[in-house]
Amino acid sequence: MPADSTSTAASDAPPVPVTGWGRTSPTAARLIRPRTYEEAAAAVRACGARGGIARGLGRAYGDAAQNAGGAVLDMTGLDRVHAIDADGGTVLCDAGVSLHRLMQALLALGWFVPVTPGTRHVTVGGAIGADIHGKNHHVSGSFTRHVLALELLTADGEIRTVSRGTPLFDATAGGMGLTGVVLAATVRLQPVETSLMSVDTERAKDLDDLMARLTATDHRCRYSVAWIDLLARGTSLGRSVLTRGDHAPVDALPTRARRDPLAYRPVRFPAAPSFVPEGLLGRTTVGLFNELWYRKAPRARAGELQTLSAFFHPLDGVPHWNRLYGRGGFVQYQFVVGYGQEGALRRIVSRISRRRCPSFLAVLKRFGEGDPGWLSFPMPGWTLALDLPANLPGLGAFLDELDEEVAAAGGRVYLAKDARLRPELLAAMYPRLDEFRALRAELDPAGVFTSDLSRRLGL
């Protein structure tokens, strides 16, 4: 089986298969697991001709944390929380610390991570390398907006303190680990009174209805996201369930919950089986799920209390849920198009619907102002993320066509989820690509830091 984050101490270890969370395109690499900064520096020096790339908990969907024939540095051995400033609201921690671990440490003190994606099982280093975003981007931006400084191990073996506003910081934020290995970071936190969320849920009858609701009310909510039925057609095209929320204050809790308002106890269900029949998440099953999910959602409900894990990370409750797509794995496709390009979004949703693409997990969100990372994904506009079984006939050619439509609309795809983008579209999607390449050439002329993603796209 492909490795998720296998522990390896020696640089001469035999290669093992490594893949992303989508479980497509595994390649073999030597896995090295440093436990100190000195071991990390030694691992970088020992990468060899094929170079190396840092890896966290293996939740990048594509090939960003793979390195065929080279080394992969499993950074989860560097997992110390060095200092929490409970008055000022900052934390200094190693790059291998997971957001889950931070939540455990911070919530009891009345603090929460500033940005979390759909899983808490990502490391701080991975959050910086992919410049992750969450349901609150329209308010809070992406993760690196809240990073005050970081420690970066560069190709020359130096450990540099990198501050916000510098070219190296902006190249590292969203730079997919290609400027160096993040060793530690200081992160600004979000204050909270409780570990519960106050959640409003409503249905939207179609895509235009959904966009109108989001445009009119997003500024009132810290978090918002819409599950979208990409199999719906006709007058129901893009029908959705819109969920919005904020951290619940203490006075919103029932009396019993006020005794321990910051309790954090994520629910864990049995893991997905190691073998799942191919086609389990096909058009029939996904179509049935979508119908039931839309029908069971309330037309309008306000102020429901939900746990953090239920609101932010429902799939984390099922370990190895990615196995549900079978051995062929799945492709997670996410793009963004700017405000004013709603026509492009409608055309893409319509094309997906007409092709009857069975997307079990499809979400639409609004992005706020972009962050300064040269390869950061978010930009002001609409972002749609969907999953598709990798073995769908003609999927590659179909997604190529969507890429071209996204690029023509001035949009981009998310590199942390990509495993198939054609390199000739990259410059159109990321206008600061040449600056990124120039800084990399200056900082790492021998190409010490490399990955399957960087080779495929010429990064």
Coordinates of C-alpha atoms in Angstrom, one line a residue:
M1 CA 0.0 0.0 0.0
P2 CA 1.2 3.6 -0.6
A3 CA 2.7 5.2 2.5
D4 CA 0.9 8.0 4.2
S5 CA 3.7 9.2 6.5
T6 CA 5.9 6.2 7.2
S7 CA 8.6 6.7 9.8
T8 CA 12.2 6.2 8.4
A9 CA 15.3 7.3 10.2
A10 CA 18.1 6.6 7.7
S11 CA 18.7 8.3 4.4
D12 CA 19.8 5.0 2.8
A13 CA 16.4 3.4 3.4
P14 CA 14.9 1.5 0.5
P15 CA 12.3 3.4 -1.6
V16 CA 8.7 2.8 -0.7
P17 CA 5.5 3.9 -2.6
V18 CA 4.2 7.3 -1.7
T19 CA 1.0 8.9 -2.8
G20 CA -1.3 11.8 -2.0
W21 CA -4.7 11.6 -0.3
G22 CA -6.4 10.9 -3.6
R23 CA -4.3 7.7 -3.9
T24 CA -3.5 8.3 -7.6
S25 CA -0.1 8.1 -9.3
P26 CA 2.1 6.7 -6.5
T27 CA 5.8 7.0 -6.9
A28 CA 8.7 5.5 -4.9
A29 CA 10.9 7.5 -2.7
R30 CA 13.2 7.2 0.4
L31 CA 11.3 8.3 3.5
I32 CA 13.4 10.1 6.1
R33 CA 11.9 11.2 9.4
P34 CA 14.0 13.8 11.2
R35 CA 13.3 14.5 14.9
T36 CA 15.6 17.5 15.4
Y37 CA 16.6 20.6 13.3
E38 CA 20.1 19.1 13.0
E39 CA 18.7 15.8 11.6
A40 CA 16.5 17.8 9.2
A41 CA 19.6 19.7 7.9
A42 CA 21.5 16.4 7.6
A43 CA 18.5 14.9 5.7
V44 CA 18.6 17.8 3.2
R45 CA 22.3 17.3 2.6
A46 CA 21.7 13.6 2.0
C47 CA 18.8 14.0 -0.5
G48 CA 21.0 13.1 -3.5
A49 CA 20.7 13.9 -7.2
R50 CA 16.8 13.6 -7.2
G51 CA 16.5 16.0 -4.3
G52 CA 13.9 16.0 -1.6
I53 CA 10.6 17.5 -0.5
A54 CA 9.0 17.9 2.9
R55 CA 5.8 16.1 3.8
G56 CA 3.4 16.3 6.7
L57 CA 0.4 14.1 7.3
G58 CA -0.2 13.3 3.6
R59 CA -3.4 15.2 3.1
A60 CA -2.3 17.0 -0.2
Y61 CA -4.6 15.2 -2.7
G62 CA -2.1 15.2 -5.6
D63 CA 1.6 14.8 -6.1
A64 CA 2.9 17.8 -4.2
A65 CA 4.5 15.7 -1.4
Q66 CA 5.9 13.0 -3.7
N67 CA 9.4 12.7 -5.2
A68 CA 10.0 9.8 -7.5
G69 CA 13.5 8.4 -7.1
G70 CA 14.4 10.9 -4.5
A71 CA 13.8 11.6 -0.8
V72 CA 10.7 12.6 1.1
L73 CA 11.2 14.2 4.5
D74 CA 8.4 13.1 6.9
M75 CA 8.3 16.2 9.2
T76 CA 5.8 14.8 11.7
G77 CA 8.7 13.9 14.1
L78 CA 9.2 17.6 14.7
D79 CA 6.0 18.1 16.7
R80 CA 6.8 20.3 19.7
V81 CA 4.5 23.2 20.8
H82 CA 7.2 25.5 22.2
A83 CA 5.2 28.4 23.6
I84 CA 1.6 29.7 23.8
D85 CA 1.1 33.3 24.6
A86 CA -2.4 33.0 26.2
D87 CA -2.6 36.8 26.7
G88 CA -1.4 37.9 23.3
G89 CA -3.0 35.0 21.3
T90 CA 0.0 33.5 19.5
V91 CA 1.7 30.1 19.4
L92 CA 5.2 29.1 18.5
C93 CA 5.4 25.5 17.3
D94 CA 7.3 23.1 15.1
A95 CA 6.1 22.5 11.6
G96 CA 5.1 18.9 12.2
V97 CA 2.5 19.9 14.8
S98 CA -1.0 19.1 13.5
L99 CA -4.0 21.5 13.7
H100 CA -5.7 18.8 15.7
R101 CA -2.9 18.9 18.3
L102 CA -3.1 22.7 18.4
M103 CA -6.8 22.6 19.0
Q104 CA -6.3 20.3 21.9
A105 CA -3.7 22.6 23.4
L106 CA -5.4 25.9 22.6
L107 CA -9.1 25.5 23.2
A108 CA -8.7 25.1 26.9
L109 CA -7.1 28.5 26.9
G110 CA -9.8 30.1 24.9
W111 CA -8.1 30.2 21.5
F112 CA -8.6 28.5 18.2
V113 CA -6.6 28.1 15.0
P114 CA -7.2 31.1 12.7
V115 CA -7.9 29.0 9.6
T116 CA -8.7 25.3 9.2
P117 CA -9.5 23.4 6.0
G118 CA -11.9 20.4 5.8
T119 CA -9.5 18.3 7.9
R120 CA -7.7 19.0 11.1
H121 CA -5.1 16.3 10.2
V122 CA -2.7 18.7 8.5
T123 CA 0.5 20.0 9.9
V124 CA 1.5 23.7 10.4
G125 CA 4.2 23.2 7.8
G126 CA 1.7 21.8 5.3
A127 CA -0.7 24.6 6.1
I128 CA 2.0 27.2 5.2
G129 CA 3.3 25.3 2.1
A130 CA -0.2 25.0 0.6
D131 CA -1.4 28.3 2.2
I132 CA -4.6 26.5 3.2
H133 CA -8.0 28.3 3.3
G134 CA -11.2 27.5 5.1
K135 CA -14.8 28.5 5.3
N136 CA -13.7 31.9 6.6
H137 CA -11.5 33.1 3.8
H138 CA -13.9 36.0 3.0
V139 CA -13.3 37.3 6.5
S140 CA -9.9 36.0 7.6
G141 CA -7.9 35.1 4.5
S142 CA -5.7 32.1 4.2
F143 CA -3.4 30.5 6.8
T144 CA -0.2 32.5 6.1
R145 CA -2.0 35.8 6.7
H146 CA -1.8 34.8 10.4
V147 CA 1.8 33.6 10.3
L148 CA 4.0 36.2 11.9
A149 CA 7.4 34.5 11.2
L150 CA 8.8 31.1 10.3
E151 CA 12.0 29.2 10.5
L152 CA 13.1 27.9 7.1
L153 CA 15.8 25.4 6.3
T154 CA 17.1 26.4 2.9
A155 CA 19.1 24.4 0.3
D156 CA 22.5 25.8 1.6
G157 CA 21.9 24.3 5.0
E158 CA 21.1 27.6 6.7
I159 CA 18.1 28.1 9.0
R160 CA 16.6 31.5 8.3
T161 CA 14.1 33.4 10.3
V162 CA 11.7 34.6 7.6
S163 CA 9.3 37.5 8.4
R164 CA 6.1 38.6 6.8
G165 CA 6.4 41.0 3.9
T166 CA 9.7 39.7 2.6
P167 CA 10.1 38.0 -0.8
L168 CA 11.1 34.7 0.8
F169 CA 8.0 34.7 3.0
D170 CA 5.8 35.4 0.0
A171 CA 7.5 32.7 -2.1
T172 CA 7.2 30.2 0.8
A173 CA 3.5 31.0 1.5
G174 CA 1.8 28.6 -1.0
G175 CA 5.1 27.6 -2.5
M176 CA 4.5 23.9 -2.0
G177 CA 7.7 23.3 0.0
L178 CA 9.9 24.3 -2.9
T179 CA 11.8 27.2 -1.1
G180 CA 12.9 25.0 1.8
V181 CA 11.7 23.1 4.8
V182 CA 9.6 24.9 7.3
L183 CA 10.8 24.0 10.7
A184 CA 8.7 26.2 13.0
A185 CA 6.3 29.1 12.9
T186 CA 4.7 31.7 15.1
V187 CA 1.0 31.9 14.4
R188 CA -1.7 34.5 15.5
L189 CA -4.8 32.8 17.0
Q190 CA -8.6 33.3 17.0
P191 CA -10.2 34.0 20.4
V192 CA -13.3 31.8 21.3
E193 CA -15.5 31.5 24.3
T194 CA -16.7 27.9 23.7
S195 CA -15.9 24.8 21.6
L196 CA -19.4 24.9 19.9
M197 CA -20.6 26.6 16.8
S198 CA -23.8 28.4 16.2
V199 CA -24.9 27.3 12.8
D200 CA -27.6 28.5 10.3
T201 CA -28.7 26.2 7.5
E202 CA -30.9 26.8 4.5
R203 CA -31.6 25.4 1.1
A204 CA -31.0 27.2 -2.2
K205 CA -33.1 26.1 -5.1
D206 CA -30.5 26.6 -7.8
L207 CA -27.0 28.1 -8.5
D208 CA -28.3 31.6 -9.0
D209 CA -30.3 31.5 -5.8
L210 CA -27.2 30.3 -4.0
M211 CA -24.9 33.0 -5.3
A212 CA -27.5 35.7 -4.5
R213 CA -27.8 34.5 -0.9
L214 CA -24.0 34.3 -0.5
T215 CA -23.5 37.7 -2.0
A216 CA -26.2 39.3 0.1
T217 CA -25.3 37.8 3.5
D218 CA -21.7 36.5 3.6
H219 CA -20.4 39.7 5.3
R220 CA -22.5 38.8 8.3
C221 CA -21.0 35.4 8.9
R222 CA -17.4 34.4 9.9
Y223 CA -17.8 31.0 8.2
S224 CA -19.9 29.9 5.2
V225 CA -19.9 27.1 2.7
A226 CA -22.4 25.5 0.4
W227 CA -22.7 21.8 -0.5
I228 CA -23.8 21.7 -4.1
D229 CA -25.6 18.9 -6.0
L230 CA -23.6 18.6 -9.3
L231 CA -25.9 15.9 -10.6
A232 CA -29.0 18.2 -10.5
R233 CA -30.2 19.5 -13.9
G234 CA -32.7 21.8 -15.5
T235 CA -34.3 24.3 -13.1
S236 CA -32.6 22.7 -10.2
L237 CA -29.1 23.1 -11.6
G238 CA -26.7 23.9 -8.7
R239 CA -29.3 23.3 -6.0
S240 CA -27.4 23.6 -2.7
V241 CA -27.5 23.4 1.1
L242 CA -25.9 26.6 2.5
T243 CA -24.3 26.4 6.0
R244 CA -23.1 29.5 7.9
G245 CA -21.8 29.9 11.4
D246 CA -19.7 31.5 14.1
H247 CA -18.2 30.5 17.4
A248 CA -21.0 30.3 19.9
P249 CA -20.8 32.6 23.0
V250 CA -21.2 31.1 26.4
D251 CA -24.6 32.6 26.9
A252 CA -25.9 30.6 23.9
L253 CA -25.1 27.3 25.5
P254 CA -27.6 25.2 27.5
T255 CA -26.9 25.2 31.3
R256 CA -25.3 21.8 31.3
A257 CA -22.8 22.7 28.5
R258 CA -21.7 25.9 30.4
R259 CA -20.0 23.7 33.0
D260 CA -17.2 22.9 30.5
P261 CA -17.7 25.3 27.6
L262 CA -14.3 24.6 26.0
A263 CA -14.5 20.8 26.0
Y264 CA -13.1 19.3 22.8
R265 CA -14.0 15.7 22.1
P266 CA -14.1 14.8 18.4
V267 CA -16.2 11.8 17.5
R268 CA -14.4 8.9 15.9
F269 CA -16.2 6.2 13.9
P270 CA -14.8 2.9 12.6
A271 CA -12.3 3.3 9.8
A272 CA -13.3 2.7 6.2
P273 CA -12.5 -0.9 5.1
S274 CA -9.2 -1.5 3.4
F275 CA -11.0 -3.0 0.4
V276 CA -14.0 -1.3 -1.2
P277 CA -15.6 -2.5 -4.5
E278 CA -14.9 -0.3 -7.5
G279 CA -17.7 2.0 -8.4
L280 CA -19.2 2.3 -4.9
L281 CA -19.4 6.1 -5.4
G282 CA -20.9 6.0 -8.9
R283 CA -23.7 7.9 -10.5
T284 CA -26.5 5.8 -8.9
T285 CA -25.2 5.9 -5.3
V286 CA -24.1 9.5 -5.4
G287 CA -27.4 10.5 -7.1
L288 CA -29.3 8.9 -4.3
F289 CA -27.1 10.4 -1.6
N290 CA -27.5 13.9 -3.1
E291 CA -31.3 13.6 -3.3
L292 CA -31.5 12.5 0.3
W293 CA -29.0 15.1 1.6
Y294 CA -30.8 17.9 -0.1
R295 CA -34.3 16.8 1.0
K296 CA -33.3 16.2 4.6
A297 CA -31.8 19.7 4.9
P298 CA -34.1 22.3 6.6
R299 CA -35.5 25.0 4.4
A300 CA -34.2 27.4 7.0
R301 CA -32.9 26.8 10.5
A302 CA -31.0 29.2 12.7
G303 CA -28.8 28.9 15.8
E304 CA -28.2 25.2 15.9
L305 CA -25.3 24.3 18.2
Q306 CA -22.8 22.0 16.6
T307 CA -19.4 20.7 17.7
L308 CA -16.3 22.0 16.1
S309 CA -15.6 18.6 14.5
A310 CA -19.1 18.3 13.1
F311 CA -19.0 21.8 11.6
F312 CA -15.4 21.9 10.3
H313 CA -14.3 18.3 9.9
P314 CA -17.1 15.8 9.5
L315 CA -15.1 13.4 7.4
D316 CA -12.3 13.2 10.0
G317 CA -14.6 11.0 12.0
V318 CA -14.1 8.2 9.5
P319 CA -10.4 7.3 9.4
H320 CA -9.1 6.5 5.9
W321 CA -12.3 7.7 4.2
N322 CA -10.4 8.1 1.0
R323 CA -10.6 4.3 0.6
L324 CA -14.2 4.6 -0.3
Y325 CA -13.3 5.4 -3.9
G326 CA -11.6 2.0 -4.3
R327 CA -8.1 1.2 -5.4
G328 CA -8.3 3.6 -8.4
G329 CA -8.5 6.6 -6.0
F330 CA -10.1 9.9 -6.8
V331 CA -9.3 13.3 -8.2
Q332 CA -10.0 16.4 -6.1
Y333 CA -10.5 19.3 -8.5
Q334 CA -10.7 22.9 -7.2
F335 CA -10.7 26.1 -9.1
V336 CA -11.5 29.8 -8.5
V337 CA -12.8 32.4 -10.9
G338 CA -13.1 36.1 -10.0
Y339 CA -16.2 38.1 -9.2
G340 CA -17.7 39.2 -12.5
Q341 CA -17.0 35.7 -14.0
E342 CA -20.2 34.1 -12.7
G343 CA -21.0 33.1 -16.3
A344 CA -17.9 31.0 -16.4
L345 CA -18.9 29.3 -13.1
R346 CA -22.4 28.6 -14.5
R347 CA -21.0 27.1 -17.6
I348 CA -18.7 24.8 -15.7
V349 CA -21.4 23.7 -13.3
S350 CA -23.6 23.0 -16.3
R351 CA -20.9 21.0 -18.1
I352 CA -20.3 18.9 -15.0
S353 CA -24.0 18.3 -14.6
R354 CA -24.5 17.3 -18.3
R355 CA -21.7 14.9 -18.1
R356 CA -23.3 13.3 -15.0
C357 CA -20.1 13.5 -12.9
P358 CA -20.8 11.7 -9.6
S359 CA -19.3 14.1 -7.1
F360 CA -19.9 12.9 -3.6
L361 CA -18.2 16.0 -2.0
A362 CA -18.8 19.3 -3.8
V363 CA -18.6 22.7 -2.1
L364 CA -18.9 26.3 -3.3
K365 CA -17.4 29.2 -1.3
R366 CA -16.6 32.9 -1.7
F367 CA -13.1 34.1 -1.4
G368 CA -12.1 37.5 0.0
E369 CA -9.0 39.4 -0.8
G370 CA -6.0 37.3 -1.9
D371 CA -2.9 37.0 0.2
P372 CA 0.6 38.0 -0.9
G373 CA 1.9 34.4 -1.5
W374 CA 3.2 34.3 -5.1
L375 CA 1.6 30.8 -5.6
S376 CA -1.2 31.2 -3.1
F377 CA -4.4 29.9 -4.6
P378 CA -7.2 32.2 -3.2
M379 CA -8.2 35.3 -5.1
P380 CA -11.4 37.3 -4.8
G381 CA -14.1 35.2 -6.4
W382 CA -16.0 31.9 -6.4
T383 CA -14.3 28.6 -5.6
L384 CA -15.7 25.2 -6.4
A385 CA -14.2 22.0 -5.1
L386 CA -15.4 18.6 -6.2
D387 CA -14.2 15.0 -6.0
L388 CA -14.4 12.5 -8.8
P389 CA -13.5 8.8 -9.1
A390 CA -10.2 8.6 -11.0
N391 CA -11.4 5.8 -13.2
L392 CA -14.2 7.8 -14.9
P393 CA -13.9 7.3 -18.6
G394 CA -12.5 10.4 -20.3
L395 CA -12.0 12.2 -17.0
G396 CA -8.5 13.6 -17.9
A397 CA -9.7 15.2 -21.2
F398 CA -12.8 16.6 -19.5
L399 CA -10.8 18.3 -16.7
D400 CA -8.3 19.6 -19.3
E401 CA -11.3 21.4 -21.0
L402 CA -12.4 22.8 -17.6
D403 CA -8.8 24.0 -17.0
E404 CA -8.9 25.9 -20.2
E405 CA -12.2 27.5 -19.3
V406 CA -10.9 28.5 -15.9
A407 CA -7.7 30.0 -17.3
A408 CA -9.7 31.9 -20.0
A409 CA -11.8 33.4 -17.2
G410 CA -8.6 34.6 -15.3
G411 CA -9.0 31.9 -12.7
R412 CA -6.7 29.2 -11.4
V413 CA -6.6 25.6 -10.0
Y414 CA -5.4 24.7 -6.5
L415 CA -1.9 23.1 -6.7
A416 CA -2.3 21.3 -3.4
K417 CA -5.1 19.3 -4.9
D418 CA -3.7 18.9 -8.4
A419 CA -2.0 15.9 -10.0
R420 CA -2.7 16.5 -13.7
L421 CA -2.6 20.2 -14.8
R422 CA -0.8 20.9 -18.0
P423 CA 2.2 23.1 -17.5
E424 CA 1.4 25.5 -20.3
L425 CA -1.6 26.8 -18.4
L426 CA 0.3 27.5 -15.2
A427 CA 1.6 31.0 -16.1
A428 CA -1.8 32.2 -17.1
M429 CA -3.2 31.1 -13.7
Y430 CA -0.4 32.3 -11.5
P431 CA 1.0 35.6 -12.9
R432 CA 3.9 35.8 -10.4
L433 CA 5.2 32.4 -11.5
D434 CA 8.3 34.0 -13.1
E435 CA 9.2 35.7 -9.8
F436 CA 8.9 32.4 -8.0
R437 CA 11.1 30.6 -10.4
A438 CA 13.7 33.3 -10.3
L439 CA 13.9 33.3 -6.5
R440 CA 14.1 29.5 -6.5
A441 CA 16.9 29.6 -9.0
E442 CA 18.8 32.0 -6.8
L443 CA 18.1 30.2 -3.5
D444 CA 18.4 26.6 -4.7
P445 CA 20.4 26.5 -8.0
A446 CA 21.1 22.8 -7.7
G447 CA 17.4 22.0 -7.3
V448 CA 17.7 20.3 -3.9
F449 CA 14.0 20.8 -3.2
T450 CA 12.0 19.1 -5.8
S451 CA 8.8 17.0 -6.1
D452 CA 6.7 15.2 -8.7
L453 CA 4.5 18.4 -8.8
S454 CA 7.5 20.7 -9.5
R455 CA 8.9 18.4 -12.2
R456 CA 5.5 18.0 -13.9
L457 CA 4.8 21.8 -13.9
G458 CA 8.3 23.1 -14.3
L459 CA 8.2 25.0 -11.0

